[in-house]
Amino acid sequence: MGLTSADFEVVEMDTDLLIIGGGMSACGAAVEAKYWAGDDIKVLLVDKAAMERSGAVAQGLSAINTYPGWTRDENTIEDYIRYVTQDLMGISREDLVWDMATHVDGSVHLFEKWGLPIWKDAEGKYIHEGRWQIMIHGESYKPIVAEAAKKALGEGNYLERVFIVKLLLDEKEPNRIAGAVGFSVRENKFYVIKCNAAIVCTGGGVHIFRPRSVQEGLGRTWYPPWSTGSTYAMMGQVGAKLTQMEVIFIPARFKDGYGPVGAWFLFFAAKATNIDGEEYMVKNAPEFEKWAPYGTIKPLPTCLRNHAMIVDMREGKGPLFVRTDLAMQEIIKKDPKRVKTVESEAWEDFLDMTITQADLWCSYNIHPEKEPWEIMPAEPYFIGSHSGQGGAWCSGDPRISPPEYCWDYKGVVYNRMTTVNGLFAAGDGCGGNPHKFSSGSHAEGRIAAKNAIKFILNNRDFKPTIGDVQKLKEEVLRPLDTFEKHKGYTSVPDINPNYIRPRQMLHRIMKCMDEYAGGVSTMYTTNKPMLEKALQLLKFMKEDSEKLAAENLHELMRCWENYHRIWAAEAHVRHKLFREETRWPGYYYRSDFPRMDDENWRVFTVSQYDPASGEWKMEKVPYISIL
Ligand code: SFD
Ligand code: AMP
């Protein structure tokens, strides 16, 4: 007899603040929440993995990408807002960028205090990778940040290896958060957690689009495989408005290993060339002028750097190479004594954050100082904190945000609250606010937590009412029961007319998104009929997901991950369909609307799913600059 729902213990918990996720924004939220809450207010953090190595920073990072350094007179906050908005082709929630940027230096200084080694020059100043980025010895970045969060929370106030499946709205008060349900991925425990306020910090999403790495390479993607769109799915399902969900991120990376290129381009000043030895960034400069947001292309937006590659790839001028050889030879020529240092810096860039790239180079006997390696635009990823911008439509702070971007609950405005009362978002979950990266996500977690605690203090008499626990348990654990009930029907467990296994569903999602929604197989190109076809297929997948089957706890997690992927995919496709222009060439192309249309589309796209009717609504929200 295999595992069924009958084998599960129900664990019911009550907390004031529920932090879902244990990554950068969740760790920031934990530290800040405990600072304001003291011992009086309960804070519980729940992560599907182990915080020490969970989320996008699990493997470590070699740079902190957001350090405006305004506290040290390096830049102004306005400079940062301009850079971010320019990089996203003229669209960002400038108000949210403003207060993230205002607090992010503080988060970086905390990391250093907690023990993160940051590169410094002879005068003790941080060494920059580029204008906004600083170099770190960052293999242990996540353990350091997680340790501070765990210490702040205290033993017993964080649950690890518990996967949250869905949020619960209050049964008595409309549009108000009341809790969440999930299960342990190690023990037979079903969790029901009631709360007064919640912050969703569950990262971005991968394996929604089919990756370039397939078959034996499946799982080797740029984005780590453990965040699967839960953020967008869970918030969307309870009716939180989502914004800019069309803006996925396509990182240009060293081919196959997905090694970072930022350090090579910015720190080592490497160039990239096509098969004719031409620099595709120089060759395609006239093309950039056509896309200049507000008439300037400086600094050149990330998507346009991809676009230049795609132009050459379409012309058959690939493979494209990062000239690591020329860059290192140039550095060494200037200062021959630096040869060993430069070599070790180059390898550390990978060993700190993308070990596979180093492995790959070793396997192919690559000496980067002697020969170049290919660069390739990757598949699309959901990551609102990086150079994409999908996430929840969040309230700002009335002291800086336009009134149109602020809303209240019982007369008080709460910064980073979604359109569901008591539900907050940060990091990859807070939309329209890109270029936060690791440090900015931490800072935004702190902002959200401070406001969530204020929300709790102002609403202490709230008593959450949730639905029938037994029904919720049956729903969440159904894939186990489905498998157990039908597994004997066929001799090969994978082929069974009564159910679909999570791996099969994963491939369906990825194929659909790749072929119809602008994946690598169409060179990121899509159009109305293709997107409509994707929606139709996703609808079938949603229906079929009721028949997902799980053989064990691990597969149960895989089932729900896929369900979240389908939701995130649907939101993405609806946004892509709604925005009738091509604003981010290099991320995606609408072949039926091939140009940027500032007059009609320099706006935020906002979607909302109505949990009562099951209908989606799309709207344009006017762009308001605070500069
Ligand atoms: O440059 C559930 N990022 C980089 N930032 C930098 O500052 N420097 C770099 O060098 C960076 N590089 C980089 C980066 C990201 C990635 C993917 C790579 C390389 C390969 C960006 C940051 O990492 C990113 O901005 C932040 O980490 C975002 O923070 P946050 O909190 O939004 O997400 P998270 O840290 O990934 O954490 C997610 C958490 O959620 C958990 N989780 N828990 C319970 N239930 C569920 N259903 C859940 N689903 C997910 C996860 O376990 C995790 O704890 S560079 O190369 O680009
Ligand atoms: P990456 O390693 O590509 O994620 O880049 C790290 C940081 O450097 C991010 O802030 C990028 O926007 C920035 N970056 C990467 N490549 C370039 C480039 N060629 N020019 C300017 N900025 C870059």
PDB file of N, CA, C and O in Angstrom, residues 552-604:
ATOM      1  N   ASN A 552       4.778   9.794  -4.379  1.00  0.00           N
ATOM      2  CA  ASN A 552       5.393  10.043  -3.063  1.00  0.00           C
ATOM      3  C   ASN A 552       5.369  11.549  -2.789  1.00  0.00           C
ATOM      4  O   ASN A 552       4.863  12.331  -3.606  1.00  0.00           O
ATOM      5  N   LEU A 553       5.937  11.946  -1.658  1.00  0.00           N
ATOM      6  CA  LEU A 553       5.900  13.367  -1.272  1.00  0.00           C
ATOM      7  C   LEU A 553       6.608  14.258  -2.299  1.00  0.00           C
ATOM      8  O   LEU A 553       6.153  15.367  -2.599  1.00  0.00           O
ATOM      9  N   HIS A 554       7.718  13.767  -2.809  1.00  0.00           N
ATOM     10  CA  HIS A 554       8.474  14.569  -3.772  1.00  0.00           C
ATOM     11  C   HIS A 554       7.618  14.842  -5.021  1.00  0.00           C
ATOM     12  O   HIS A 554       7.544  15.973  -5.508  1.00  0.00           O
ATOM     13  N   GLU A 555       6.953  13.804  -5.481  1.00  0.00           N
ATOM     14  CA  GLU A 555       6.103  14.000  -6.660  1.00  0.00           C
ATOM     15  C   GLU A 555       4.895  14.879  -6.351  1.00  0.00           C
ATOM     16  O   GLU A 555       4.393  15.585  -7.233  1.00  0.00           O
ATOM     17  N   LEU A 556       4.442  14.814  -5.111  1.00  0.00           N
ATOM     18  CA  LEU A 556       3.319  15.689  -4.735  1.00  0.00           C
ATOM     19  C   LEU A 556       3.746  17.150  -4.912  1.00  0.00           C
ATOM     20  O   LEU A 556       2.993  17.986  -5.437  1.00  0.00           O
ATOM     21  N   MET A 557       4.966  17.447  -4.494  1.00  0.00           N
ATOM     22  CA  MET A 557       5.485  18.809  -4.698  1.00  0.00           C
ATOM     23  C   MET A 557       5.578  19.116  -6.196  1.00  0.00           C
ATOM     24  O   MET A 557       5.180  20.192  -6.642  1.00  0.00           O
ATOM     25  N   ARG A 558       6.058  18.144  -6.954  1.00  0.00           N
ATOM     26  CA  ARG A 558       6.174  18.352  -8.410  1.00  0.00           C
ATOM     27  C   ARG A 558       4.803  18.636  -9.044  1.00  0.00           C
ATOM     28  O   ARG A 558       4.697  19.448  -9.969  1.00  0.00           O
ATOM     29  N   CYS A 559       3.760  17.974  -8.535  1.00  0.00           N
ATOM     30  CA  CYS A 559       2.409  18.219  -9.073  1.00  0.00           C
ATOM     31  C   CYS A 559       2.008  19.673  -8.850  1.00  0.00           C
ATOM     32  O   CYS A 559       1.567  20.357  -9.783  1.00  0.00           O
ATOM     33  N   TRP A 560       2.174  20.130  -7.621  1.00  0.00           N
ATOM     34  CA  TRP A 560       1.732  21.499  -7.317  1.00  0.00           C
ATOM     35  C   TRP A 560       2.628  22.547  -7.962  1.00  0.00           C
ATOM     36  O   TRP A 560       2.170  23.630  -8.323  1.00  0.00           O
ATOM     37  N   GLU A 561       3.887  22.212  -8.116  1.00  0.00           N
ATOM     38  CA  GLU A 561       4.774  23.135  -8.844  1.00  0.00           C
ATOM     39  C   GLU A 561       4.232  23.346 -10.262  1.00  0.00           C
ATOM     40  O   GLU A 561       4.205  24.473 -10.767  1.00  0.00           O
ATOM     41  N   ASN A 562       3.808  22.254 -10.874  1.00  0.00           N
ATOM     42  CA  ASN A 562       3.299  22.384 -12.244  1.00  0.00           C
ATOM     43  C   ASN A 562       1.994  23.157 -12.291  1.00  0.00           C
ATOM     44  O   ASN A 562       1.743  23.923 -13.230  1.00  0.00           O
ATOM     45  N   TYR A 563       1.170  22.938 -11.291  1.00  0.00           N
ATOM     46  CA  TYR A 563      -0.072  23.697 -11.241  1.00  0.00           C
ATOM     47  C   TYR A 563       0.243  25.197 -11.154  1.00  0.00           C
ATOM     48  O   TYR A 563      -0.356  26.014 -11.847  1.00  0.00           O
ATOM     49  N   HIS A 564       1.217  25.549 -10.346  1.00  0.00           N
ATOM     50  CA  HIS A 564       1.628  26.955 -10.244  1.00  0.00           C
ATOM     51  C   HIS A 564       2.196  27.451 -11.575  1.00  0.00           C
ATOM     52  O   HIS A 564       1.956  28.584 -11.986  1.00  0.00           O
ATOM     53  N   ARG A 565       2.947  26.590 -12.233  1.00  0.00           N
ATOM     54  CA  ARG A 565       3.499  26.982 -13.546  1.00  0.00           C
ATOM     55  C   ARG A 565       2.387  27.312 -14.537  1.00  0.00           C
ATOM     56  O   ARG A 565       2.473  28.285 -15.279  1.00  0.00           O
ATOM     57  N   ILE A 566       1.344  26.485 -14.540  1.00  0.00           N
ATOM     58  CA  ILE A 566       0.251  26.712 -15.496  1.00  0.00           C
ATOM     59  C   ILE A 566      -0.383  28.081 -15.237  1.00  0.00           C
ATOM     60  O   ILE A 566      -0.665  28.850 -16.158  1.00  0.00           O
ATOM     61  N   TRP A 567      -0.578  28.396 -13.977  1.00  0.00           N
ATOM     62  CA  TRP A 567      -1.170  29.691 -13.628  1.00  0.00           C
ATOM     63  C   TRP A 567      -0.293  30.866 -14.036  1.00  0.00           C
ATOM     64  O   TRP A 567      -0.772  31.852 -14.605  1.00  0.00           O
ATOM     65  N   ALA A 568       0.984  30.726 -13.710  1.00  0.00           N
ATOM     66  CA  ALA A 568       1.910  31.817 -14.052  1.00  0.00           C
ATOM     67  C   ALA A 568       1.944  31.977 -15.573  1.00  0.00           C
ATOM     68  O   ALA A 568       1.941  33.099 -16.104  1.00  0.00           O
ATOM     69  N   ALA A 569       1.949  30.838 -16.281  1.00  0.00           N
ATOM     70  CA  ALA A 569       1.981  30.863 -17.749  1.00  0.00           C
ATOM     71  C   ALA A 569       0.736  31.576 -18.280  1.00  0.00           C
ATOM     72  O   ALA A 569       0.822  32.404 -19.198  1.00  0.00           O
ATOM     73  N   GLU A 570      -0.399  31.266 -17.706  1.00  0.00           N
ATOM     74  CA  GLU A 570      -1.636  31.884 -18.204  1.00  0.00           C
ATOM     75  C   GLU A 570      -1.605  33.406 -18.003  1.00  0.00           C
ATOM     76  O   GLU A 570      -1.958  34.166 -18.917  1.00  0.00           O
ATOM     77  N   ALA A 571      -1.175  33.820 -16.837  1.00  0.00           N
ATOM     78  CA  ALA A 571      -1.101  35.270 -16.595  1.00  0.00           C
ATOM     79  C   ALA A 571      -0.171  35.915 -17.617  1.00  0.00           C
ATOM     80  O   ALA A 571      -0.478  36.966 -18.201  1.00  0.00           O
ATOM     81  N   HIS A 572       0.963  35.264 -17.852  1.00  0.00           N
ATOM     82  CA  HIS A 572       1.947  35.787 -18.798  1.00  0.00           C
ATOM     83  C   HIS A 572       1.339  35.923 -20.201  1.00  0.00           C
ATOM     84  O   HIS A 572       1.456  36.967 -20.854  1.00  0.00           O
ATOM     85  N   VAL A 573       0.677  34.875 -20.646  1.00  0.00           N
ATOM     86  CA  VAL A 573       0.122  34.881 -22.009  1.00  0.00           C
ATOM     87  C   VAL A 573      -0.962  35.965 -22.120  1.00  0.00           C
ATOM     88  O   VAL A 573      -1.037  36.690 -23.119  1.00  0.00           O
ATOM     89  N   ARG A 574      -1.788  36.090 -21.097  1.00  0.00           N
ATOM     90  CA  ARG A 574      -2.840  37.117 -21.155  1.00  0.00           C
ATOM     91  C   ARG A 574      -2.237  38.521 -21.265  1.00  0.00           C
ATOM     92  O   ARG A 574      -2.744  39.370 -21.986  1.00  0.00           O
ATOM     93  N   HIS A 575      -1.154  38.755 -20.531  1.00  0.00           N
ATOM     94  CA  HIS A 575      -0.513  40.072 -20.610  1.00  0.00           C
ATOM     95  C   HIS A 575       0.123  40.296 -21.987  1.00  0.00           C
ATOM     96  O   HIS A 575       0.012  41.376 -22.554  1.00  0.00           O
ATOM     97  N   LYS A 576       0.772  39.267 -22.496  1.00  0.00           N
ATOM     98  CA  LYS A 576       1.434  39.404 -23.803  1.00  0.00           C
ATOM     99  C   LYS A 576       0.407  39.686 -24.901  1.00  0.00           C
ATOM    100  O   LYS A 576       0.673  40.430 -25.836  1.00  0.00           O
ATOM    101  N   LEU A 577      -0.746  39.060 -24.741  1.00  0.00           N
ATOM    102  CA  LEU A 577      -1.830  39.240 -25.710  1.00  0.00           C
ATOM    103  C   LEU A 577      -2.393  40.657 -25.628  1.00  0.00           C
ATOM    104  O   LEU A 577      -2.699  41.293 -26.640  1.00  0.00           O
ATOM    105  N   PHE A 578      -2.493  41.155 -24.423  1.00  0.00           N
ATOM    106  CA  PHE A 578      -3.102  42.466 -24.193  1.00  0.00           C
ATOM    107  C   PHE A 578      -2.222  43.604 -24.722  1.00  0.00           C
ATOM    108  O   PHE A 578      -2.708  44.539 -25.351  1.00  0.00           O
ATOM    109  N   ARG A 579      -0.923  43.504 -24.507  1.00  0.00           N
ATOM    110  CA  ARG A 579      -0.022  44.603 -24.893  1.00  0.00           C
ATOM    111  C   ARG A 579       0.281  44.518 -26.388  1.00  0.00           C
ATOM    112  O   ARG A 579       1.083  43.701 -26.834  1.00  0.00           O
ATOM    113  N   GLU A 580      -0.356  45.394 -27.152  1.00  0.00           N
ATOM    114  CA  GLU A 580      -0.241  45.302 -28.607  1.00  0.00           C
ATOM    115  C   GLU A 580       0.912  46.168 -29.128  1.00  0.00           C
ATOM    116  O   GLU A 580       0.706  47.221 -29.751  1.00  0.00           O
ATOM    117  N   GLU A 581       2.093  45.761 -28.819  1.00  0.00           N
ATOM    118  CA  GLU A 581       3.315  46.424 -29.305  1.00  0.00           C
ATOM    119  C   GLU A 581       4.481  45.486 -29.027  1.00  0.00           C
ATOM    120  O   GLU A 581       4.336  44.484 -28.322  1.00  0.00           O
ATOM    121  N   THR A 582       5.646  45.843 -29.572  1.00  0.00           N
ATOM    122  CA  THR A 582       6.896  45.168 -29.188  1.00  0.00           C
ATOM    123  C   THR A 582       7.732  46.211 -28.468  1.00  0.00           C
ATOM    124  O   THR A 582       8.267  47.127 -29.090  1.00  0.00           O
ATOM    125  N   ARG A 583       7.819  46.096 -27.142  1.00  0.00           N
ATOM    126  CA  ARG A 583       8.551  47.115 -26.383  1.00  0.00           C
ATOM    127  C   ARG A 583       9.917  46.610 -25.937  1.00  0.00           C
ATOM    128  O   ARG A 583      10.820  47.404 -25.684  1.00  0.00           O
ATOM    129  N   TRP A 584      10.047  45.290 -25.778  1.00  0.00           N
ATOM    130  CA  TRP A 584      11.306  44.746 -25.276  1.00  0.00           C
ATOM    131  C   TRP A 584      11.896  43.776 -26.300  1.00  0.00           C
ATOM    132  O   TRP A 584      11.960  42.567 -26.051  1.00  0.00           O
ATOM    133  N   PRO A 585      12.355  44.290 -27.465  1.00  0.00           N
ATOM    134  CA  PRO A 585      12.942  43.378 -28.451  1.00  0.00           C
ATOM    135  C   PRO A 585      14.177  42.740 -27.810  1.00  0.00           C
ATOM    136  O   PRO A 585      14.929  43.414 -27.131  1.00  0.00           O
ATOM    137  N   GLY A 586      14.332  41.446 -28.022  1.00  0.00           N
ATOM    138  CA  GLY A 586      15.420  40.753 -27.321  1.00  0.00           C
ATOM    139  C   GLY A 586      14.848  39.945 -26.166  1.00  0.00           C
ATOM    140  O   GLY A 586      15.462  38.980 -25.726  1.00  0.00           O
ATOM    141  N   TYR A 587      13.659  40.353 -25.683  1.00  0.00           N
ATOM    142  CA  TYR A 587      12.919  39.526 -24.714  1.00  0.00           C
ATOM    143  C   TYR A 587      11.776  38.820 -25.453  1.00  0.00           C
ATOM    144  O   TYR A 587      11.542  37.652 -25.294  1.00  0.00           O
ATOM    145  N   TYR A 588      11.030  39.603 -26.241  1.00  0.00           N
ATOM    146  CA  TYR A 588      10.040  38.972 -27.122  1.00  0.00           C
ATOM    147  C   TYR A 588       9.595  39.930 -28.210  1.00  0.00           C
ATOM    148  O   TYR A 588       9.741  41.146 -28.083  1.00  0.00           O
ATOM    149  N   TYR A 589       9.090  39.328 -29.280  1.00  0.00           N
ATOM    150  CA  TYR A 589       8.639  40.092 -30.448  1.00  0.00           C
ATOM    151  C   TYR A 589       7.190  39.714 -30.736  1.00  0.00           C
ATOM    152  O   TYR A 589       6.872  38.528 -30.859  1.00  0.00           O
ATOM    153  N   ARG A 590       6.316  40.727 -30.852  1.00  0.00           N
ATOM    154  CA  ARG A 590       4.957  40.484 -31.363  1.00  0.00           C
ATOM    155  C   ARG A 590       5.033  40.726 -32.861  1.00  0.00           C
ATOM    156  O   ARG A 590       5.124  41.881 -33.306  1.00  0.00           O
ATOM    157  N   SER A 591       4.982  39.663 -33.669  1.00  0.00           N
ATOM    158  CA  SER A 591       5.169  39.852 -35.109  1.00  0.00           C
ATOM    159  C   SER A 591       4.031  40.673 -35.704  1.00  0.00           C
ATOM    160  O   SER A 591       4.200  41.331 -36.733  1.00  0.00           O
ATOM    161  N   ASP A 592       2.851  40.679 -35.038  1.00  0.00           N
ATOM    162  CA  ASP A 592       1.734  41.464 -35.559  1.00  0.00           C
ATOM    163  C   ASP A 592       1.770  42.923 -35.087  1.00  0.00           C
ATOM    164  O   ASP A 592       1.048  43.763 -35.607  1.00  0.00           O
ATOM    165  N   PHE A 593       2.599  43.231 -34.115  1.00  0.00           N
ATOM    166  CA  PHE A 593       2.799  44.622 -33.665  1.00  0.00           C
ATOM    167  C   PHE A 593       4.299  44.820 -33.467  1.00  0.00           C
ATOM    168  O   PHE A 593       4.784  44.860 -32.343  1.00  0.00           O
ATOM    169  N   PRO A 594       5.045  44.939 -34.565  1.00  0.00           N
ATOM    170  CA  PRO A 594       6.502  44.825 -34.446  1.00  0.00           C
ATOM    171  C   PRO A 594       7.229  46.060 -33.908  1.00  0.00           C
ATOM    172  O   PRO A 594       8.446  46.025 -33.768  1.00  0.00           O
ATOM    173  N   ARG A 595       6.516  47.160 -33.627  1.00  0.00           N
ATOM    174  CA  ARG A 595       7.209  48.365 -33.164  1.00  0.00           C
ATOM    175  C   ARG A 595       6.782  48.735 -31.759  1.00  0.00           C
ATOM    176  O   ARG A 595       5.742  48.295 -31.266  1.00  0.00           O
ATOM    177  N   MET A 596       7.558  49.641 -31.156  1.00  0.00           N
ATOM    178  CA  MET A 596       7.207  50.183 -29.852  1.00  0.00           C
ATOM    179  C   MET A 596       6.194  51.303 -30.077  1.00  0.00           C
ATOM    180  O   MET A 596       6.341  52.082 -31.020  1.00  0.00           O
ATOM    181  N   ASP A 597       5.170  51.372 -29.228  1.00  0.00           N
ATOM    182  CA  ASP A 597       4.111  52.353 -29.426  1.00  0.00           C
ATOM    183  C   ASP A 597       3.914  53.142 -28.118  1.00  0.00           C
ATOM    184  O   ASP A 597       3.057  52.832 -27.304  1.00  0.00           O
ATOM    185  N   ASP A 598       4.768  54.169 -27.960  1.00  0.00           N
ATOM    186  CA  ASP A 598       4.753  54.945 -26.713  1.00  0.00           C
ATOM    187  C   ASP A 598       3.413  55.612 -26.451  1.00  0.00           C
ATOM    188  O   ASP A 598       2.971  55.709 -25.311  1.00  0.00           O
ATOM    189  N   GLU A 599       2.798  56.059 -27.522  1.00  0.00           N
ATOM    190  CA  GLU A 599       1.557  56.828 -27.357  1.00  0.00           C
ATOM    191  C   GLU A 599       0.462  56.003 -26.666  1.00  0.00           C
ATOM    192  O   GLU A 599      -0.226  56.472 -25.775  1.00  0.00           O
ATOM    193  N   ASN A 600       0.345  54.755 -27.071  1.00  0.00           N
ATOM    194  CA  ASN A 600      -0.721  53.920 -26.505  1.00  0.00           C
ATOM    195  C   ASN A 600      -0.273  52.974 -25.408  1.00  0.00           C
ATOM    196  O   ASN A 600      -1.082  52.493 -24.634  1.00  0.00           O
ATOM    197  N   TRP A 601       1.024  52.682 -25.363  1.00  0.00           N
ATOM    198  CA  TRP A 601       1.434  51.581 -24.489  1.00  0.00           C
ATOM    199  C   TRP A 601       2.523  51.923 -23.486  1.00  0.00           C
ATOM    200  O   TRP A 601       3.071  51.022 -22.860  1.00  0.00           O
ATOM    201  N   ARG A 602       2.859  53.211 -23.326  1.00  0.00           N
ATOM    202  CA  ARG A 602       3.773  53.487 -22.202  1.00  0.00           C
ATOM    203  C   ARG A 602       2.909  53.549 -20.937  1.00  0.00           C
ATOM    204  O   ARG A 602       2.694  54.586 -20.305  1.00  0.00           O
ATOM    205  N   VAL A 603       2.383  52.406 -20.598  1.00  0.00           N
ATOM    206  CA  VAL A 603       1.439  52.245 -19.486  1.00  0.00           C
ATOM    207  C   VAL A 603       1.773  50.921 -18.788  1.00  0.00           C
ATOM    208  O   VAL A 603       2.492  50.094 -19.341  1.00  0.00           O
ATOM    209  N   PHE A 604       1.215  50.746 -17.600  1.00  0.00           N
ATOM    210  CA  PHE A 604       1.326  49.442 -16.940  1.00  0.00           C
ATOM    211  C   PHE A 604       0.169  48.573 -17.388  1.00  0.00           C
ATOM    212  O   PHE A 604      -0.973  49.047 -17.457  1.00  0.00           O
TER     213      PHE A 604
END
